[in-house]
Coordinates of C-alpha atoms in Angstrom, one line a residue:
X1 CA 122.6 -32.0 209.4
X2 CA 124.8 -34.9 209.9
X3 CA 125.4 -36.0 213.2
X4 CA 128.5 -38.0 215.1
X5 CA 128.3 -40.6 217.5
X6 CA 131.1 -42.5 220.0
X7 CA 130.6 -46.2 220.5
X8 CA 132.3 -46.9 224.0
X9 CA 133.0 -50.4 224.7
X10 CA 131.8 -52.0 227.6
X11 CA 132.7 -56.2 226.9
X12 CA 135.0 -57.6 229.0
X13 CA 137.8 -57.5 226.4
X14 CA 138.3 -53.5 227.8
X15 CA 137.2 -54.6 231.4
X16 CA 140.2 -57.4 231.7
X17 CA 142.7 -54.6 230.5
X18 CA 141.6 -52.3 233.7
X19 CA 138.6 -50.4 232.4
X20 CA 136.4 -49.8 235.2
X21 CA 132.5 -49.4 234.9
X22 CA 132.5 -45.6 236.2
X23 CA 135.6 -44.5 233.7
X24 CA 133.5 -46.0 231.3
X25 CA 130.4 -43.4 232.3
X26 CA 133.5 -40.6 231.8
X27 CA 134.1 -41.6 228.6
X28 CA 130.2 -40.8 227.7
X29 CA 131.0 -37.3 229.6
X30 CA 133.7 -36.3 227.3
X31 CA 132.5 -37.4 224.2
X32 CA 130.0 -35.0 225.0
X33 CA 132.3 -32.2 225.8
X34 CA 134.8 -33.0 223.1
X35 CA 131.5 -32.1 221.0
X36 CA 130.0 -35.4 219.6
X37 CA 126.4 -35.8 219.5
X38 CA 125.4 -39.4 220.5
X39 CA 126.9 -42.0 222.6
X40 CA 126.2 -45.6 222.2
X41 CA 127.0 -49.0 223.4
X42 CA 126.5 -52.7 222.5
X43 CA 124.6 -55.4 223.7
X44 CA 125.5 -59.3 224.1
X45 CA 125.8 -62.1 226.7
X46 CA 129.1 -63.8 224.8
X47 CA 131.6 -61.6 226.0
X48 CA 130.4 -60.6 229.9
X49 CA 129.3 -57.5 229.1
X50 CA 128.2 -54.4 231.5
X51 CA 124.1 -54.6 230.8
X52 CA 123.8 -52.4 228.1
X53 CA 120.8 -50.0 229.4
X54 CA 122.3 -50.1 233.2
X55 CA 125.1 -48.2 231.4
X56 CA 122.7 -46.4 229.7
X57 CA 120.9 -45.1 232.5
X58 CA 124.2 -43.6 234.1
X59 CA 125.1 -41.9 231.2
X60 CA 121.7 -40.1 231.3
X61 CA 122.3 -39.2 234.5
X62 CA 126.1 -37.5 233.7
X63 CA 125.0 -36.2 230.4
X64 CA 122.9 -33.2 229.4
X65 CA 122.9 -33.0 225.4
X66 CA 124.4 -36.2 223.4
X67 CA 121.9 -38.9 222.4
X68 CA 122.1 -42.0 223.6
X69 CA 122.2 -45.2 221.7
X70 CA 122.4 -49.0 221.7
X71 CA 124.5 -50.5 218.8
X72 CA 122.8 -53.0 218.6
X73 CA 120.4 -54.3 220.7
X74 CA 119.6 -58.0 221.1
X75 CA 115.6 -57.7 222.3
X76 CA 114.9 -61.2 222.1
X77 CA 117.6 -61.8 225.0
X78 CA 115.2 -60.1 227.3
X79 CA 111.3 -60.0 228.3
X80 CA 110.1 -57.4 226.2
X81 CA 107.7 -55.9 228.2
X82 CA 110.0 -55.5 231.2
X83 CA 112.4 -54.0 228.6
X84 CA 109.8 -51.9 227.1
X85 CA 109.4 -50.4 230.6
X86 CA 113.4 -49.8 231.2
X87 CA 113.6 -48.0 227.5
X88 CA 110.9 -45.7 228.5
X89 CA 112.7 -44.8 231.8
X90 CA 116.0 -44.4 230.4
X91 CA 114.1 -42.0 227.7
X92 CA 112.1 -40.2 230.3
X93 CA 115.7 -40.2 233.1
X94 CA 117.5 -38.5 229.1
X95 CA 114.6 -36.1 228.5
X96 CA 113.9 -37.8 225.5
X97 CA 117.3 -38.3 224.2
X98 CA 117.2 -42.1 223.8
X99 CA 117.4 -44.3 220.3
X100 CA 117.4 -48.1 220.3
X101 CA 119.3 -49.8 217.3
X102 CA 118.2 -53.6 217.8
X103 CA 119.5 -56.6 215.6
X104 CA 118.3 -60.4 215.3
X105 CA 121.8 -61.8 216.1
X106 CA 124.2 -62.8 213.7
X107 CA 124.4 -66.4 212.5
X108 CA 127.7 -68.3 213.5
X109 CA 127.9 -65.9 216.5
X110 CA 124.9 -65.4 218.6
X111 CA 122.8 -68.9 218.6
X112 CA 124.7 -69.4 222.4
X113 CA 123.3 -66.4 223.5
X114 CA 119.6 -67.1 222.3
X115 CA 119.9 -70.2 224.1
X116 CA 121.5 -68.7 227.5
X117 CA 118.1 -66.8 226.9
X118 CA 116.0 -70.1 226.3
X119 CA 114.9 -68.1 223.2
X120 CA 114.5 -70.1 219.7
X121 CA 117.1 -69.3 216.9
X122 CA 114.2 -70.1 214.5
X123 CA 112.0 -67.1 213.4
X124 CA 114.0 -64.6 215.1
X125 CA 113.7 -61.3 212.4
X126 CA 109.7 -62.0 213.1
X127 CA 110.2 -62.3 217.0
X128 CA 112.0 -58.9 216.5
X129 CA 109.6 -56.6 214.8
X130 CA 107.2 -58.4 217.5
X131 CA 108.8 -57.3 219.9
X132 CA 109.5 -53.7 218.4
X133 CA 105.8 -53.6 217.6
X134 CA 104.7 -54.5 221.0
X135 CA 106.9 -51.8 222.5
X136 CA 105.1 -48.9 220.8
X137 CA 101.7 -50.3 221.3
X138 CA 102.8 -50.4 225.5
X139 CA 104.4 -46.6 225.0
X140 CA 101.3 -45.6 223.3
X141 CA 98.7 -47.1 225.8
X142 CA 97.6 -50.2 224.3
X143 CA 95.7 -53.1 225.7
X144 CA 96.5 -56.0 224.3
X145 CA 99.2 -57.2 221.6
X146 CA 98.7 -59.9 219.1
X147 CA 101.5 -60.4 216.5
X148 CA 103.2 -63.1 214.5
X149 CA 105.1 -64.7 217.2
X150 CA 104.2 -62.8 220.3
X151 CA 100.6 -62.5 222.2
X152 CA 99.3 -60.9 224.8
X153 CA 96.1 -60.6 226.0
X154 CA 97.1 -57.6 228.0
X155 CA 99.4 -55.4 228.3
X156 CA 100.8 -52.9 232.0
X157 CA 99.7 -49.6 232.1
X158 CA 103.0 -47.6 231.3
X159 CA 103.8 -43.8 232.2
X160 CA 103.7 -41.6 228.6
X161 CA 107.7 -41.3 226.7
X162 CA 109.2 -38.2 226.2
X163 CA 107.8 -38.1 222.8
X164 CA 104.4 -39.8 221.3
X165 CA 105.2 -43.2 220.3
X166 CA 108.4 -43.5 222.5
X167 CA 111.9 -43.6 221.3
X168 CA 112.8 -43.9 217.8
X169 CA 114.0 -47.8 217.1
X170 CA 116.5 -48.4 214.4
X171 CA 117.0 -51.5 212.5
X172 CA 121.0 -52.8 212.1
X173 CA 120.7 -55.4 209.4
X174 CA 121.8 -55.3 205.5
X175 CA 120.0 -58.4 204.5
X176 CA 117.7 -58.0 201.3
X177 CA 114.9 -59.1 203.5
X178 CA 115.6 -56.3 206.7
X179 CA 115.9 -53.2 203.3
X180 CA 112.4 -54.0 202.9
X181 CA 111.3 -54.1 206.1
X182 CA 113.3 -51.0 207.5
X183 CA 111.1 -48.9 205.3
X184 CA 108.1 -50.6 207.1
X185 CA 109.0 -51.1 210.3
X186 CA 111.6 -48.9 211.6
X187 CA 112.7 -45.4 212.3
X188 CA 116.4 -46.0 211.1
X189 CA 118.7 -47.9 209.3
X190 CA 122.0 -49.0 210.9
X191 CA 124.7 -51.0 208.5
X192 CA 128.5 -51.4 208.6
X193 CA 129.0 -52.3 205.0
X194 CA 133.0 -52.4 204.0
X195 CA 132.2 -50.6 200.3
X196 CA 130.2 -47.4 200.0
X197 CA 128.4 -48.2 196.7
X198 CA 126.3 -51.2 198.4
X199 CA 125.5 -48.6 201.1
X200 CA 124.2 -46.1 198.4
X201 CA 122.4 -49.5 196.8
X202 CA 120.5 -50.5 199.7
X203 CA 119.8 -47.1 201.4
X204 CA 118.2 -46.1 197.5
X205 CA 116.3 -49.3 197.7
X206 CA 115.0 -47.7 201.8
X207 CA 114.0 -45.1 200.2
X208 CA 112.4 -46.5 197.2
X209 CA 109.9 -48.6 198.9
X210 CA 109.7 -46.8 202.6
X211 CA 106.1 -46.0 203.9
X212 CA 107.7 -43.8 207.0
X213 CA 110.9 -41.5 207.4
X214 CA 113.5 -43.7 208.0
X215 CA 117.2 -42.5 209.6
X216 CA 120.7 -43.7 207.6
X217 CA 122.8 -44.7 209.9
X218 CA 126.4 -46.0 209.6
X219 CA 128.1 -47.6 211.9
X220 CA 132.2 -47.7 211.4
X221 CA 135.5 -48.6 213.3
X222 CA 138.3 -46.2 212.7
X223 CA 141.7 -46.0 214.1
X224 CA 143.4 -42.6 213.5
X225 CA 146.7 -43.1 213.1
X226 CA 149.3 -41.4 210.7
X227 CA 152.3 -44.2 211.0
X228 CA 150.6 -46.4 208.6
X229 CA 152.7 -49.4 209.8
X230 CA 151.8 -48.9 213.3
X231 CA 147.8 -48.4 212.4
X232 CA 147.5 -51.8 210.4
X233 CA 149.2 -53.9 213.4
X234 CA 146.9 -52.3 216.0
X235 CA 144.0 -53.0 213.9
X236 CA 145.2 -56.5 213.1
X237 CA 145.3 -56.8 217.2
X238 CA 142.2 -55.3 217.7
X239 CA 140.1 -57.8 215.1
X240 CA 142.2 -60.8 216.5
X241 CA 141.2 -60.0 219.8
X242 CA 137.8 -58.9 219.2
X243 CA 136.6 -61.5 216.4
X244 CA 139.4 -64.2 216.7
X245 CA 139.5 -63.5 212.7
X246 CA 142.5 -61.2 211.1
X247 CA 141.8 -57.8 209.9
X248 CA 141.5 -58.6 206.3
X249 CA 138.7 -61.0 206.9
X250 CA 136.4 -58.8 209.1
X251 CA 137.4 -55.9 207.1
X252 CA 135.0 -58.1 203.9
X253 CA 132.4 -57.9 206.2
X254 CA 132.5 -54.7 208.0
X255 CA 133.5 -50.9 207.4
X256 CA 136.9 -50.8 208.7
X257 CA 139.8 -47.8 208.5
X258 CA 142.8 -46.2 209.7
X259 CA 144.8 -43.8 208.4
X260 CA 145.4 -40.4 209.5
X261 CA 142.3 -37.6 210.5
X262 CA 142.2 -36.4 207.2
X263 CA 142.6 -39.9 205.8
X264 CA 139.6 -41.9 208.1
X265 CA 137.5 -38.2 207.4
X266 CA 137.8 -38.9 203.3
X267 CA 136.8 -42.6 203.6
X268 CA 133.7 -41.3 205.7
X269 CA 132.9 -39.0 203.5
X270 CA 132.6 -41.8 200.4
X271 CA 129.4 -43.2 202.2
X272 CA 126.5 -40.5 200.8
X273 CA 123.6 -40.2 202.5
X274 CA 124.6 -41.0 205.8
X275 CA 122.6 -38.7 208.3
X276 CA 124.6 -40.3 211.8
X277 CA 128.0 -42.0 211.7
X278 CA 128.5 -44.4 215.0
X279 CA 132.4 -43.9 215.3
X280 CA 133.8 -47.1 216.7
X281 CA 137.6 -47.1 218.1
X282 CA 139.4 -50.1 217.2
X283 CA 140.8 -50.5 220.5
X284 CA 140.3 -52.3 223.8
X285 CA 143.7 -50.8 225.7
X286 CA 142.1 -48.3 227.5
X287 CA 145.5 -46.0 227.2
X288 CA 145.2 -46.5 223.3
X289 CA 141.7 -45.7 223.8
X290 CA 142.0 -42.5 225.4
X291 CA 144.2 -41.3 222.7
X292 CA 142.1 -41.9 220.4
X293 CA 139.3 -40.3 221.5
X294 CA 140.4 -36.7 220.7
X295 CA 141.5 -37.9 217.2
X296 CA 138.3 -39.0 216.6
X297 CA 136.6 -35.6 217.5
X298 CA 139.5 -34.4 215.0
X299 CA 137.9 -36.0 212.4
X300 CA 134.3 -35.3 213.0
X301 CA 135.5 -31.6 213.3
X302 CA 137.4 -32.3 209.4
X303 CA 133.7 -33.7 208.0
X304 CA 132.1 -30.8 210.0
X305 CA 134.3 -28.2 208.4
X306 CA 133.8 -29.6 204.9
X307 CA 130.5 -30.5 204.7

């Protein structure tokens, strides 16, 4: 079964144009009675974000069913085994309902936040599965953690997860390098590739060479809007505001599309294989926002009804 997630922004893009933190936690609430499954939200220290698993933690509280996500993660911003502690009580506060996407950081765009962190740029895809690593050997009980980049002699004695092993981590990288180490490493695979055949390339190579189950993932921003006109200028805004770059630029990088329900459902449904779409609105204007959210659960509806 495919499942159908809500990214909700929480950068300070959406803040600055009245969002406030608790609307933020109604969001989550009514993507889960509008019917989605998941609800996630991003991580960074570039664009004064809310803390990503604060947020988390009161949408466990106001939510009952949807799983909740980050999209993506940036571990190596934080102490890991202090984070390894708050994952394991936003997954036991969720009853289990918790996945972690983490990412490296993307080059030309996060070195100022490793160093806000006073963490090295260099070997940062090894400090990650380090640190991914020593989270399931503190949820499992371990003692001690020696890897690659990270040791520790010792290691707190934590409560047990919701599930053996703790919450399942995800991996959102498309390098050729991170499709071979998905397969070893991780529990799922989260890309946001603009053309559907190099999704279908890399998640065959996943699969070719994984030694565990592995998750596709997709992550995508949509805009569902039938004026066609008035869909390309609002994504053009969106990408100006959110990347500084216009829309055809990020659009070579990222999966990007508007159109209307039945439009945004068929370009969804070229991506095969994909087992949980992270839905993305391409909108900080928390009006716009809101009227987009029941479009979206229009579309997800649309690939429900025709899959």
């Amino acid at each position: 079964m495919t499942n159908y997630g809500l990214v909700i922004p929480t950068y300070q893009p959406i803040l600055d144009a009245g969002r406030t933190a608790p609307e933020l936690v109604e969001t989550a609430v009514e993507a889960e009675r509008l019917g989605l499954d998941s609800v996630w939200v991003g991580d960074t220290l570039a664009r004064a974000p809310l803390d990503a698993l604060t947020i988390l933690a009161a949408f466990a509280a106001r939510t009952s069913r949807v799983t909740l996500g980050t999209s993506a993660l940036l571990p190596a911003l934080r102490n890991p085994i202090l984070t390894a502690n708050q994952l394991l009580g936003i997954d036991l506060l969720s009853g289990g309902r918790l996945t972690v996407a983490v990412g490296a950081g993307f080059a030309g765009r996060s070195e100022p936040e490793f160093a806000f962190a006073g963490v090295p740029w260099e070997r940062r895809r090894a400090r990650l599965d380090d640190i991914v690593a020593l989270w399931r050997a503190a949820w499992s009980g371990a003692k001690s953690f020696h890897g690659s980049v990270l040791h520790h002699d010792s290691l707190p004695e934590f409560p047990a997860p919701a599930r053996p092993g703790g919450p399942p981590v995800w991996l959102a990288a498309y390098t050729p390098g991170a499709l071979e180490r998905v397969g070893r490493l991780y529990d799922g695979w989260l890309p946001y590739p603009p053309d559907p055949a190099d999704y279908g390339a890399g998640l065959a190579r996943i699969r070719a060479t994984a030694a565990r189950p592995v998750t596709p993932a997709l992550f995508a921003t949509v805009l569902v809007e039938a004026d066609a006109d008035r869909g390309g200028d609002l994504l053009e805004e969106y990408c100006l505001r959110n990347y500084g770059r216009p829309a055809s630029f990020v659009q070579g990088i990222q999966m990007q599309v508007t159109g209307s329900a039945g439009e945004v459902a068929a370009q969804l449904r070229k991506y095969q294989g994909v087992e949980h779409f992270l839905l993305r609105i391409a909108s900080t204007e928390p009006k716009v926002f809101d009227e987009q959210l029941p479009r979206v659960a229009e579309v997800v509806n649309l690939l429900r009804d025709q899959a």
